[in-house]
mmCIF file of C-alpha atoms in Angstrom:
data_model
loop_
_atom_site.group_PDB
_atom_site.id
_atom_site.type_symbol
_atom_site.label_atom_id
_atom_site.label_comp_id
_atom_site.label_asym_id
_atom_site.label_seq_id
_atom_site.Cartn_x
_atom_site.Cartn_y
_atom_site.Cartn_z
ATOM 1 C CA MET M 176 -21.766 -27.256 21.874
ATOM 2 C CA THR M 177 -21.418 -26.726 25.556
ATOM 3 C CA ALA M 178 -20.809 -23.278 27.363
ATOM 4 C CA VAL M 179 -17.712 -24.998 28.699
ATOM 5 C CA ALA M 180 -16.425 -25.988 25.327
ATOM 6 C CA VAL M 181 -16.932 -22.353 23.982
ATOM 7 C CA VAL M 182 -15.186 -20.738 26.881
ATOM 8 C CA CYS M 183 -12.311 -23.212 26.621
ATOM 9 C CA ALA M 184 -11.934 -22.436 22.769
ATOM 10 C CA VAL M 185 -11.509 -18.846 23.615
ATOM 11 C CA THR M 186 -9.178 -19.539 26.225
ATOM 12 C CA VAL M 187 -6.881 -21.766 24.081
ATOM 13 C CA LEU M 188 -7.115 -18.965 21.096
ATOM 14 C CA ALA M 189 -6.013 -16.423 23.734
ATOM 15 C CA ALA M 190 -2.874 -18.462 24.715
ATOM 16 C CA PRO M 191 -1.375 -19.999 21.385
ATOM 17 C CA GLY M 192 1.139 -22.744 21.841
ATOM 18 C CA THR M 193 -0.373 -24.380 24.671
ATOM 19 C CA ALA M 194 0.216 -28.091 24.534
ATOM 20 C CA PHE M 195 -2.247 -30.776 25.726
ATOM 21 C CA ALA M 196 -1.974 -34.374 26.746
ATOM 22 C CA SER M 197 -3.814 -37.067 24.818
ATOM 23 C CA PRO M 198 -7.216 -37.731 26.372
ATOM 24 C CA THR M 199 -7.813 -40.814 28.442
ATOM 25 C CA PRO M 200 -10.655 -42.940 28.074
ATOM 26 C CA SER M 201 -13.133 -42.646 31.086
ATOM 27 C CA ALA M 202 -16.137 -44.648 32.195
ATOM 28 C CA THR M 203 -17.887 -41.630 33.344
ATOM 29 C CA PRO M 204 -21.080 -40.743 31.831
ATOM 30 C CA THR M 205 -20.954 -37.714 29.602
ATOM 31 C CA ALA M 206 -22.751 -34.738 31.203
ATOM 32 C CA SER M 207 -26.003 -33.137 29.625
ATOM 33 C CA PRO M 208 -24.917 -30.334 27.201
ATOM 34 C CA THR M 209 -25.107 -26.926 28.926
ATOM 35 C CA PRO M 210 -26.823 -24.168 27.022
ATOM 36 C CA VAL M 211 -24.382 -21.537 25.864
ATOM 37 C CA THR M 212 -25.141 -18.278 27.590
ATOM 38 C CA ASN M 213 -25.055 -14.765 26.081
ATOM 39 C CA LYS M 214 -22.015 -14.031 28.329
ATOM 40 C CA ASP M 215 -20.186 -16.823 26.814
ATOM 41 C CA LEU M 216 -21.014 -15.744 23.192
ATOM 42 C CA GLU M 217 -20.084 -12.135 24.141
ATOM 43 C CA ALA M 218 -16.786 -13.400 25.000
ATOM 44 C CA VAL M 219 -16.584 -15.263 21.675
ATOM 45 C CA ARG M 220 -17.656 -12.115 20.002
ATOM 46 C CA GLU M 221 -15.081 -10.073 21.671
ATOM 47 C CA LYS M 222 -12.267 -12.856 20.818
ATOM 48 C CA LEU M 223 -13.475 -12.878 17.286
ATOM 49 C CA ASP M 224 -13.168 -9.017 17.029
ATOM 50 C CA ALA M 225 -9.670 -8.962 18.457
ATOM 51 C CA LEU M 226 -8.691 -11.657 15.948
ATOM 52 C CA TYR M 227 -10.006 -9.958 12.956
ATOM 53 C CA HIS M 228 -8.542 -6.659 14.151
ATOM 54 C CA ASP M 229 -5.207 -8.263 14.228
ATOM 55 C CA ALA M 230 -5.786 -9.529 10.685
ATOM 56 C CA ALA M 231 -6.859 -6.155 9.515
ATOM 57 C CA VAL M 232 -3.576 -4.548 10.851
ATOM 58 C CA ALA M 233 -1.620 -7.385 9.295
ATOM 59 C CA THR M 234 -3.560 -6.968 5.993
ATOM 60 C CA ASP M 235 -2.648 -2.988 5.996
ATOM 61 C CA ALA M 236 1.113 -4.224 6.440
ATOM 62 C CA TYR M 237 0.912 -6.547 3.554
ATOM 63 C CA ASN M 238 -0.825 -3.841 1.371
ATOM 64 C CA ALA M 239 1.734 -1.366 2.036
ATOM 65 C CA ALA M 240 4.672 -3.651 1.526
ATOM 66 C CA GLU M 241 2.841 -4.868 -1.794
ATOM 67 C CA GLU M 242 2.639 -1.148 -2.831
ATOM 68 C CA LYS M 243 6.121 -0.285 -1.831
ATOM 69 C CA ALA M 244 7.425 -3.466 -3.837
ATOM 70 C CA GLN M 245 5.355 -2.462 -7.015
ATOM 71 C CA LYS M 246 7.041 0.979 -6.824
ATOM 72 C CA GLN M 247 10.459 -0.286 -6.412
ATOM 73 C CA SER M 248 10.071 -2.843 -9.106
ATOM 74 C CA ALA M 249 9.058 0.101 -11.509
ATOM 75 C CA GLU M 250 11.894 2.198 -10.397
ATOM 76 C CA ILE M 251 14.386 -0.771 -11.046
ATOM 77 C CA VAL M 252 12.978 -1.012 -14.493
ATOM 78 C CA GLU M 253 13.448 2.643 -15.259
ATOM 79 C CA LEU M 254 17.050 2.452 -13.779
ATOM 80 C CA ALA M 255 17.876 -0.315 -16.058
ATOM 81 C CA LYS M 256 16.688 1.442 -19.080
ATOM 82 C CA LYS M 257 19.046 4.289 -17.907
ATOM 83 C CA ILE M 258 21.974 1.875 -17.444
ATOM 84 C CA VAL M 259 21.457 0.717 -20.979
ATOM 85 C CA LYS M 260 20.967 4.268 -22.529
ATOM 86 C CA GLY M 261 23.918 5.211 -20.461
ATOM 87 C CA GLN M 262 26.256 2.538 -21.669
ATOM 88 C CA ASP M 263 25.338 3.186 -25.289
ATOM 89 C CA ARG M 264 26.226 6.700 -24.832
ATOM 90 C CA LEU M 265 29.553 5.669 -23.026
ATOM 91 C CA ASP M 266 30.309 3.451 -26.015
ATOM 92 C CA GLU M 267 29.667 6.285 -28.329
ATOM 93 C CA LEU M 268 31.973 8.790 -26.610
ATOM 94 C CA LYS M 269 34.613 6.216 -26.367
ATOM 95 C CA ASP M 270 34.468 5.775 -30.049
ATOM 96 C CA ARG M 271 34.648 9.531 -30.449
ATOM 97 C CA ALA M 272 37.600 9.923 -28.343
ATOM 98 C CA GLY M 273 39.389 6.946 -29.919
ATOM 99 C CA ALA M 274 38.752 8.539 -33.393
ATOM 100 C CA ALA M 275 40.546 11.652 -32.061
ATOM 101 C CA ALA M 276 43.506 9.809 -30.814
ATOM 102 C CA ARG M 277 43.872 7.813 -33.991
ATOM 103 C CA SER M 278 43.770 11.461 -35.847
ATOM 104 C CA GLN M 279 46.520 12.680 -33.755
ATOM 105 C CA TYR M 280 48.643 9.711 -34.316
ATOM 106 C CA ARG M 281 48.360 10.053 -38.160
ATOM 107 C CA THR M 282 49.617 13.541 -37.914
ATOM 108 C CA GLY M 283 52.671 12.251 -36.371
ATOM 109 C CA GLY M 284 51.756 13.155 -32.755
ATOM 110 C CA LEU M 285 52.219 16.873 -33.458
ATOM 111 C CA PRO M 286 49.743 19.053 -31.626
ATOM 112 C CA ASP M 287 47.551 21.233 -34.032
ATOM 113 C CA GLU M 288 49.389 24.548 -32.868
ATOM 114 C CA ALA M 289 52.499 23.008 -34.107
ATOM 115 C CA GLN M 290 51.205 21.873 -37.599
ATOM 116 C CA LEU M 291 49.959 25.345 -38.059
ATOM 117 C CA MET M 292 53.273 27.041 -36.994
ATOM 118 C CA LEU M 293 54.729 24.984 -39.958
ATOM 119 C CA SER M 294 52.438 26.240 -42.603
ATOM 120 C CA ASP M 295 53.479 28.650 -45.148
ATOM 121 C CA ASN M 296 50.031 30.202 -45.821
ATOM 122 C CA PRO M 297 49.082 32.725 -43.165
ATOM 123 C CA GLN M 298 45.434 33.006 -43.828
ATOM 124 C CA ALA M 299 45.605 29.190 -43.506
ATOM 125 C CA PHE M 300 47.244 29.532 -39.938
ATOM 126 C CA LEU M 301 44.593 32.085 -38.850
ATOM 127 C CA ASP M 302 41.729 29.791 -40.068
ATOM 128 C CA GLY M 303 43.382 26.802 -38.349
ATOM 129 C CA ALA M 304 43.880 28.765 -35.233
ATOM 130 C CA GLY M 305 40.082 29.161 -34.893
ATOM 131 C CA ARG M 306 39.808 25.407 -35.535
ATOM 132 C CA VAL M 307 42.021 24.765 -32.995
ATOM 133 C CA LEU M 308 40.281 26.742 -30.239
ATOM 134 C CA GLU M 309 36.972 24.850 -31.551
ATOM 135 C CA GLY M 310 38.817 21.387 -31.361
ATOM 136 C CA GLN M 311 40.254 22.156 -27.897
ATOM 137 C CA ARG M 312 36.689 23.069 -26.487
ATOM 138 C CA ALA M 313 35.204 20.081 -28.041
ATOM 139 C CA THR M 314 37.927 17.965 -26.576
ATOM 140 C CA LYS M 315 37.359 19.414 -23.315
ATOM 141 C CA GLY M 316 33.479 18.901 -23.697
ATOM 142 C CA LEU M 317 34.031 15.238 -24.779
ATOM 143 C CA ILE M 318 36.183 14.540 -21.920
ATOM 144 C CA ALA M 319 33.709 16.298 -19.489
ATOM 145 C CA GLU M 320 30.541 14.474 -21.056
ATOM 146 C CA LEU M 321 32.544 11.130 -20.825
ATOM 147 C CA THR M 322 33.212 11.623 -17.096
ATOM 148 C CA ARG M 323 29.570 12.526 -16.343
ATOM 149 C CA THR M 324 28.504 9.626 -18.298
ATOM 150 C CA GLN M 325 30.526 7.293 -16.208
ATOM 151 C CA GLN M 326 29.452 9.106 -12.968
ATOM 152 C CA ASP M 327 25.774 8.471 -13.973
ATOM 153 C CA LEU M 328 26.221 5.075 -14.711
ATOM 154 C CA GLN M 329 27.979 4.272 -11.137
ATOM 155 C CA GLN M 330 25.074 6.280 -9.646
ATOM 156 C CA TYR M 331 22.515 4.493 -11.635
ATOM 157 C CA THR M 332 23.934 1.071 -10.512
ATOM 158 C CA ALA M 333 24.169 2.092 -6.951
ATOM 159 C CA ASP M 334 20.702 3.051 -6.880
ATOM 160 C CA ALA M 335 19.671 -0.152 -8.629
ATOM 161 C CA SER M 336 21.265 -2.233 -5.933
ATOM 162 C CA THR M 337 19.709 -0.306 -3.178
ATOM 163 C CA GLN M 338 16.183 -0.730 -4.770
ATOM 164 C CA TRP M 339 16.846 -4.491 -5.076
ATOM 165 C CA GLN M 340 17.810 -4.551 -1.439
ATOM 166 C CA GLN M 341 14.505 -2.527 -0.455
ATOM 167 C CA LEU M 342 12.559 -4.809 -2.760
ATOM 168 C CA GLU M 343 13.684 -7.858 -0.932
ATOM 169 C CA LYS M 344 13.027 -6.324 2.489
ATOM 170 C CA ASN M 345 9.403 -5.708 1.480
ATOM 171 C CA ARG M 346 9.041 -9.265 -0.053
ATOM 172 C CA GLN M 347 9.974 -10.606 3.416
ATOM 173 C CA ALA M 348 7.568 -7.817 5.017
ATOM 174 C CA LYS M 349 4.757 -9.015 2.639
ATOM 175 C CA ALA M 350 5.589 -12.843 3.666
ATOM 176 C CA ALA M 351 5.495 -12.025 7.272
ATOM 177 C CA ALA M 352 2.211 -10.063 7.245
ATOM 178 C CA LYS M 353 0.680 -12.997 5.035
ATOM 179 C CA LYS M 354 1.359 -15.437 7.454
ATOM 180 C CA LYS M 355 -0.079 -13.250 10.258
ATOM 181 C CA VAL M 356 -3.178 -12.593 8.479
ATOM 182 C CA THR M 357 -3.684 -16.172 7.362
ATOM 183 C CA THR M 358 -3.069 -17.205 11.106
ATOM 184 C CA GLN M 359 -5.408 -14.827 12.489
ATOM 185 C CA ILE M 360 -8.108 -15.397 10.233
ATOM 186 C CA ALA M 361 -7.812 -19.188 10.482
ATOM 187 C CA ALA M 362 -8.025 -18.666 14.315
ATOM 188 C CA ALA M 363 -11.232 -17.017 14.026
ATOM 189 C CA GLU M 364 -12.871 -19.340 11.528
ATOM 190 C CA LYS M 365 -11.987 -22.229 13.887
ATOM 191 C CA LEU M 366 -13.618 -20.507 16.759
ATOM 192 C CA GLU M 367 -16.642 -19.815 14.807
ATOM 193 C CA SER M 368 -16.570 -23.319 13.292
ATOM 194 C CA GLN M 369 -17.235 -24.926 16.841
ATOM 195 C CA LEU M 370 -20.284 -23.104 17.396
ATOM 196 C CA GLU M 371 -23.783 -24.608 16.547
ATOM 197 C CA GLN M 372 -25.907 -23.208 13.987
ATOM 198 C CA GLN M 373 -28.327 -21.444 16.309
ATOM 199 C CA GLU M 374 -25.220 -20.372 18.388
ATOM 200 C CA LYS M 375 -23.958 -18.529 15.185
ATOM 201 C CA LYS M 376 -27.433 -16.969 14.825
ATOM 202 C CA ARG M 377 -27.194 -15.766 18.356
ATOM 203 C CA LEU M 378 -23.682 -14.415 17.917
ATOM 204 C CA ALA M 379 -24.617 -12.375 14.820
ATOM 205 C CA ALA M 380 -27.493 -11.136 16.563
ATOM 206 C CA LEU M 381 -25.103 -9.980 19.453
ATOM 207 C CA GLU M 382 -22.699 -8.403 16.910
ATOM 208 C CA GLN M 383 -25.754 -6.343 15.314
ATOM 209 C CA GLN M 384 -26.663 -5.166 18.940
ATOM 210 C CA ALA M 385 -23.333 -4.146 19.639
ATOM 211 C CA ALA M 386 -23.026 -2.082 16.459
ATOM 212 C CA LEU M 387 -26.535 -0.515 16.850
ATOM 213 C CA LYS M 388 -25.689 0.168 20.565
ATOM 214 C CA ALA M 389 -22.436 2.138 19.319
ATOM 215 C CA GLN M 390 -24.448 3.993 16.523
ATOM 216 C CA THR M 391 -27.367 4.852 18.737
ATOM 217 C CA ALA M 392 -24.861 6.363 21.341
ATOM 218 C CA TRP M 393 -23.150 8.426 18.520
ATOM 219 C CA LEU M 394 -26.219 9.591 17.186
ATOM 220 C CA ASP M 395 -27.482 10.522 20.639
ATOM 221 C CA SER M 396 -24.505 12.836 20.758
ATOM 222 C CA GLY M 397 -26.241 15.236 18.260
ATOM 223 C CA VAL M 398 -23.411 14.868 15.856
ATOM 224 C CA LEU M 399 -25.659 14.352 12.972
ATOM 225 C CA LYS M 400 -27.756 17.614 13.184
ATOM 226 C CA ASP M 401 -24.522 19.430 12.424
ATOM 227 C CA ILE M 402 -23.336 17.256 9.364
ATOM 228 C CA SER M 403 -24.966 19.023 6.316
ATOM 229 C CA GLY M 404 -22.071 18.945 3.631
ATOM 230 C CA LYS M 405 -22.971 18.303 0.120
ATOM 231 C CA ALA M 406 -20.783 15.758 -1.867
ATOM 232 C CA SER M 407 -18.547 17.318 -4.593
ATOM 233 C CA ALA M 408 -18.675 15.953 -8.108
ATOM 234 C CA GLU M 409 -15.883 13.595 -7.442
ATOM 235 C CA GLY M 410 -17.327 12.528 -4.054
ATOM 236 C CA LYS M 411 -20.438 11.683 -5.744
ATOM 237 C CA ALA M 412 -18.643 9.365 -8.193
ATOM 238 C CA ALA M 413 -16.603 7.666 -5.568
ATOM 239 C CA VAL M 414 -20.143 7.049 -3.570
ATOM 240 C CA ALA M 415 -21.377 5.434 -6.818
ATOM 241 C CA TYR M 416 -18.639 3.292 -7.546
ATOM 242 C CA ALA M 417 -18.616 2.023 -3.742
ATOM 243 C CA THR M 418 -22.534 1.540 -3.956
ATOM 244 C CA ALA M 419 -21.926 -0.454 -7.129
ATOM 245 C CA GLN M 420 -19.804 -2.931 -5.113
ATOM 246 C CA LEU M 421 -22.572 -3.840 -2.366
ATOM 247 C CA GLY M 422 -22.692 -7.695 -1.882
ATOM 248 C CA LYS M 423 -19.236 -8.325 -3.237
ATOM 249 C CA PRO M 424 -17.038 -10.439 -0.587
ATOM 250 C CA TYR M 425 -14.525 -9.050 1.623
ATOM 251 C CA GLU M 426 -10.927 -10.850 0.720
ATOM 252 C CA TRP M 427 -7.901 -9.357 2.553
ATOM 253 C CA GLY M 428 -5.457 -7.859 -0.069
ATOM 254 C CA ALA M 429 -8.104 -7.382 -2.681
ATOM 255 C CA GLU M 430 -8.878 -4.413 -4.699
ATOM 256 C CA GLY M 431 -11.618 -5.453 -7.057
ATOM 257 C CA PRO M 432 -13.391 -5.999 -9.201
ATOM 258 C CA LYS M 433 -14.632 -9.154 -7.614
ATOM 259 C CA SER M 434 -13.708 -8.590 -4.109
ATOM 260 C CA TYR M 435 -12.080 -5.920 -1.792
ATOM 261 C CA ASP M 436 -10.694 -5.528 1.621
ATOM 262 C CA CYS M 437 -11.634 -2.200 3.222
ATOM 263 C CA SER M 438 -9.068 0.263 1.723
ATOM 264 C CA GLY M 439 -9.070 -1.822 -1.486
ATOM 265 C CA LEU M 440 -12.642 -0.541 -1.832
ATOM 266 C CA THR M 441 -12.106 2.915 -0.911
ATOM 267 C CA SER M 442 -9.038 3.400 -2.823
ATOM 268 C CA GLN M 443 -10.599 2.137 -5.955
ATOM 269 C CA ALA M 444 -13.542 4.024 -5.520
ATOM 270 C CA TRP M 445 -11.529 7.232 -5.520
ATOM 271 C CA ALA M 446 -9.492 6.163 -8.444
ATOM 272 C CA SER M 447 -12.573 5.575 -10.411
ATOM 273 C CA ALA M 448 -13.419 9.175 -9.684
ATOM 274 C CA GLY M 449 -10.185 10.433 -10.971
ATOM 275 C CA ASP M 450 -8.449 11.256 -7.719
ATOM 276 C CA PRO M 451 -6.128 8.423 -6.927
ATOM 277 C CA ILE M 452 -5.286 7.965 -2.913
ATOM 278 C CA PRO M 453 -2.958 5.932 -0.936
ATOM 279 C CA ARG M 454 -3.678 2.054 -0.948
ATOM 280 C CA THR M 455 -3.776 1.557 2.704
ATOM 281 C CA SER M 456 -6.272 3.032 5.716
ATOM 282 C CA GLN M 457 -3.204 3.874 7.750
ATOM 283 C CA GLU M 458 -1.453 6.040 4.623
ATOM 284 C CA GLN M 459 -4.789 7.399 3.740
ATOM 285 C CA TRP M 460 -4.982 8.666 7.415
ATOM 286 C CA LYS M 461 -1.324 10.074 7.257
ATOM 287 C CA GLN M 462 -1.459 11.539 3.835
ATOM 288 C CA LEU M 463 -4.976 12.980 3.186
ATOM 289 C CA PRO M 464 -6.275 16.302 4.604
ATOM 290 C CA HIS M 465 -8.122 15.664 8.010
ATOM 291 C CA VAL M 466 -11.611 17.415 8.441
ATOM 292 C CA ASP M 467 -14.045 17.703 11.429
ATOM 293 C CA VAL M 468 -16.701 14.752 11.761
ATOM 294 C CA LYS M 469 -19.170 17.841 11.844
ATOM 295 C CA ASP M 470 -17.923 19.053 8.383
ATOM 296 C CA MET M 471 -18.038 15.533 6.642
ATOM 297 C CA ARG M 472 -19.536 15.064 3.311
ATOM 298 C CA PRO M 473 -20.550 12.031 1.240
ATOM 299 C CA GLY M 474 -17.447 10.478 -0.223
ATOM 300 C CA ASP M 475 -15.240 11.392 2.852
ATOM 301 C CA LEU M 476 -13.416 8.577 4.294
ATOM 302 C CA ILE M 477 -14.001 7.748 8.037
ATOM 303 C CA ILE M 478 -10.783 6.041 9.715
ATOM 304 C CA TYR M 479 -11.471 3.703 12.327
ATOM 305 C CA PHE M 480 -9.691 2.478 15.671
ATOM 306 C CA ASP M 481 -6.701 4.094 17.062
ATOM 307 C CA ASP M 482 -4.385 2.220 14.810
ATOM 308 C CA ALA M 483 -6.155 3.169 11.573
ATOM 309 C CA SER M 484 -6.861 -0.194 10.680
ATOM 310 C CA HIS M 485 -10.281 0.325 9.157
ATOM 311 C CA VAL M 486 -11.611 2.509 6.723
ATOM 312 C CA ALA M 487 -15.088 3.257 5.228
ATOM 313 C CA MET M 488 -16.837 5.824 2.987
ATOM 314 C CA TYR M 489 -19.169 8.205 4.251
ATOM 315 C CA ILE M 490 -22.448 8.333 2.050
ATOM 316 C CA GLY M 491 -24.694 10.647 4.260
ATOM 317 C CA ASP M 492 -27.360 10.262 6.797
ATOM 318 C CA GLY M 493 -25.038 8.867 9.395
ATOM 319 C CA ALA M 494 -24.255 5.775 7.161
ATOM 320 C CA ILE M 495 -21.246 4.389 5.430
ATOM 321 C CA ILE M 496 -20.388 1.873 2.750
ATOM 322 C CA HIS M 497 -17.468 -0.574 3.788
ATOM 323 C CA ALA M 498 -15.919 -3.932 3.367
ATOM 324 C CA PRO M 499 -16.051 -5.173 7.213
ATOM 325 C CA ARG M 500 -13.979 -8.308 7.567
ATOM 326 C CA PRO M 501 -13.294 -12.025 6.428
ATOM 327 C CA GLY M 502 -16.930 -13.790 5.907
ATOM 328 C CA ARG M 503 -18.668 -10.501 5.289
ATOM 329 C CA THR M 504 -19.770 -8.599 2.080
ATOM 330 C CA VAL M 505 -19.432 -5.028 1.113
ATOM 331 C CA THR M 506 -22.551 -3.415 3.023
ATOM 332 C CA ILE M 507 -23.879 -0.540 4.574
ATOM 333 C CA ALA M 508 -23.458 0.306 8.197
ATOM 334 C CA GLY M 509 -23.915 3.033 10.820
ATOM 335 C CA ALA M 510 -20.899 5.498 10.700
ATOM 336 C CA GLY M 511 -20.734 5.362 14.530
ATOM 337 C CA SER M 512 -20.815 1.525 14.784
ATOM 338 C CA MET M 513 -17.176 1.405 15.401
ATOM 339 C CA PRO M 514 -14.777 3.799 17.351
ATOM 340 C CA ILE M 515 -14.127 6.897 14.944
ATOM 341 C CA LEU M 516 -10.667 8.054 14.635
ATOM 342 C CA GLY M 517 -11.158 10.933 12.412
ATOM 343 C CA VAL M 518 -12.335 11.891 8.856
ATOM 344 C CA VAL M 519 -10.214 12.483 5.666
ATOM 345 C CA ARG M 520 -10.959 14.243 2.417
ATOM 346 C CA PRO M 521 -9.454 12.946 -0.686
ATOM 347 C CA ASP M 522 -10.589 15.913 -2.832
ATOM 348 C CA ALA M 523 -9.964 18.648 -0.373
#
């Protein structure tokens, strides 16, 4: 591929929606292919990074919507159970109220007090008076429970309606995020497909050089000499799980066992260690306790980029295990090979 073609591909992807006229035949001889320079490939690398970053952000949004949808579905099921149980209880209470009404009808509609006043047996009157009080309390209790049950049913129904609305919102959010993920990944794959095999190798070398440069700068800062924390038992279990996944492919939205995205790997690793954590990298950053980089230990999670769109597991000696991006596999990399936002500890 010529350098001009590579640069044009990057430019087109940077401005989606651009229309082009159909090419017209030309008798002009085709120019000799121009070698693709490192500068051209660097532009491609930067564009790929941007596309995959946007895909990672959208993947986090998809995972968050999926997690919320699962939670809401479970809550709707529980509310449905409560509604059924409440309706059964309401039917039972109505039957009891109906029985009381029928009993009063059979006694001619006279209240129990009047029935007792007409009795010739004083002891029966006294015994009956106690039963009247008990009956009054029972009747009041029955009415109160009937009222509470009706109110509970109304609340359960309202809650279920709210959850259904939220569930539909999250389904729409999932669909929008899925569309963005697939669009960004397709654009990245299209850009890479336009490179010749040798150019792909050179591009991979440039990616490695960029990661090595960032890692070297991070190590040269002296940060590693201050990192000496030992893994907890749970941290060791999480690292062992992540290590066992090395070589498995990245797949957005996946959380094992055959493939993972970045937060799918870290969340499953900690779940296997008996300490469940949030599903997405952004929620891991928001909800888990933060620790200083100098205090991190194996098993801790390093959150990357200002928008917390990537996460990896620290395994010690300045290294991480992570699921990088589409087209890559779970791998070991330098902890400083990407911009670090901060560190969180699931078992703080």
